CSV table of C-alpha atoms in Angstrom, one decimal:
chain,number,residue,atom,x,y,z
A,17,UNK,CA,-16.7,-50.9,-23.7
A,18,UNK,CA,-18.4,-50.9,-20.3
A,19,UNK,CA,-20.2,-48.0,-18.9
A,20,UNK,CA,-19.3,-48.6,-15.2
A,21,UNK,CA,-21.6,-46.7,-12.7
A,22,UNK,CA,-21.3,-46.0,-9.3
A,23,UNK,CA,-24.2,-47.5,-7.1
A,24,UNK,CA,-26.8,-45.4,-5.9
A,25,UNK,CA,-25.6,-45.9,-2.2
A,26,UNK,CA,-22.0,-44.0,-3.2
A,27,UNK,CA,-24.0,-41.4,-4.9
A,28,UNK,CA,-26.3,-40.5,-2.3
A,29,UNK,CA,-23.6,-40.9,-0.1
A,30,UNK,CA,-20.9,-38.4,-2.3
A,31,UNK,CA,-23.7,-36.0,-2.5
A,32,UNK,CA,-24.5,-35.8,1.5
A,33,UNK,CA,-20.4,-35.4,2.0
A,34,UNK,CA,-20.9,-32.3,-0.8
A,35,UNK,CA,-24.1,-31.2,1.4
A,36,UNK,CA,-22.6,-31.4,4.8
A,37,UNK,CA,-19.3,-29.8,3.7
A,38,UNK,CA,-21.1,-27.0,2.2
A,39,UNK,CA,-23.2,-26.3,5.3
A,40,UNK,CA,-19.7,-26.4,7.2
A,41,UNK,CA,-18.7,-23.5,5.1
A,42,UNK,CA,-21.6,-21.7,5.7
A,43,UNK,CA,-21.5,-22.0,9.2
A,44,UNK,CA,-17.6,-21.3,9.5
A,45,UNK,CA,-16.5,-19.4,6.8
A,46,UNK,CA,-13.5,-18.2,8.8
A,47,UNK,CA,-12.7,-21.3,10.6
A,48,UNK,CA,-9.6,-23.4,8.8
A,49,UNK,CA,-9.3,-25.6,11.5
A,50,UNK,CA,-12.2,-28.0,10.5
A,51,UNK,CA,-11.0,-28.9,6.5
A,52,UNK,CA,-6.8,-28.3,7.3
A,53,UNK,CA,-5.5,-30.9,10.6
């Protein structure tokens, strides 16, 4: 079987969605409005 990776580029760019999203939740921990449309 083949180990299938994901390239680097949709790590790093998984892990800055995780960053951002958890900075969002800092910043408005009370505000729905940004995660639900």
């Amino acid at each position: 079987m083949l180990n299938i990776e994901p390239p680097e580029s949709v790590k790093y760019l998984t892990y800055n969605i995780l960053k951002i999203s958890n900075l969002l939740k800092r910043k408005f921990p009370r505000n729905t409005k940004i995660t639900k449309p």
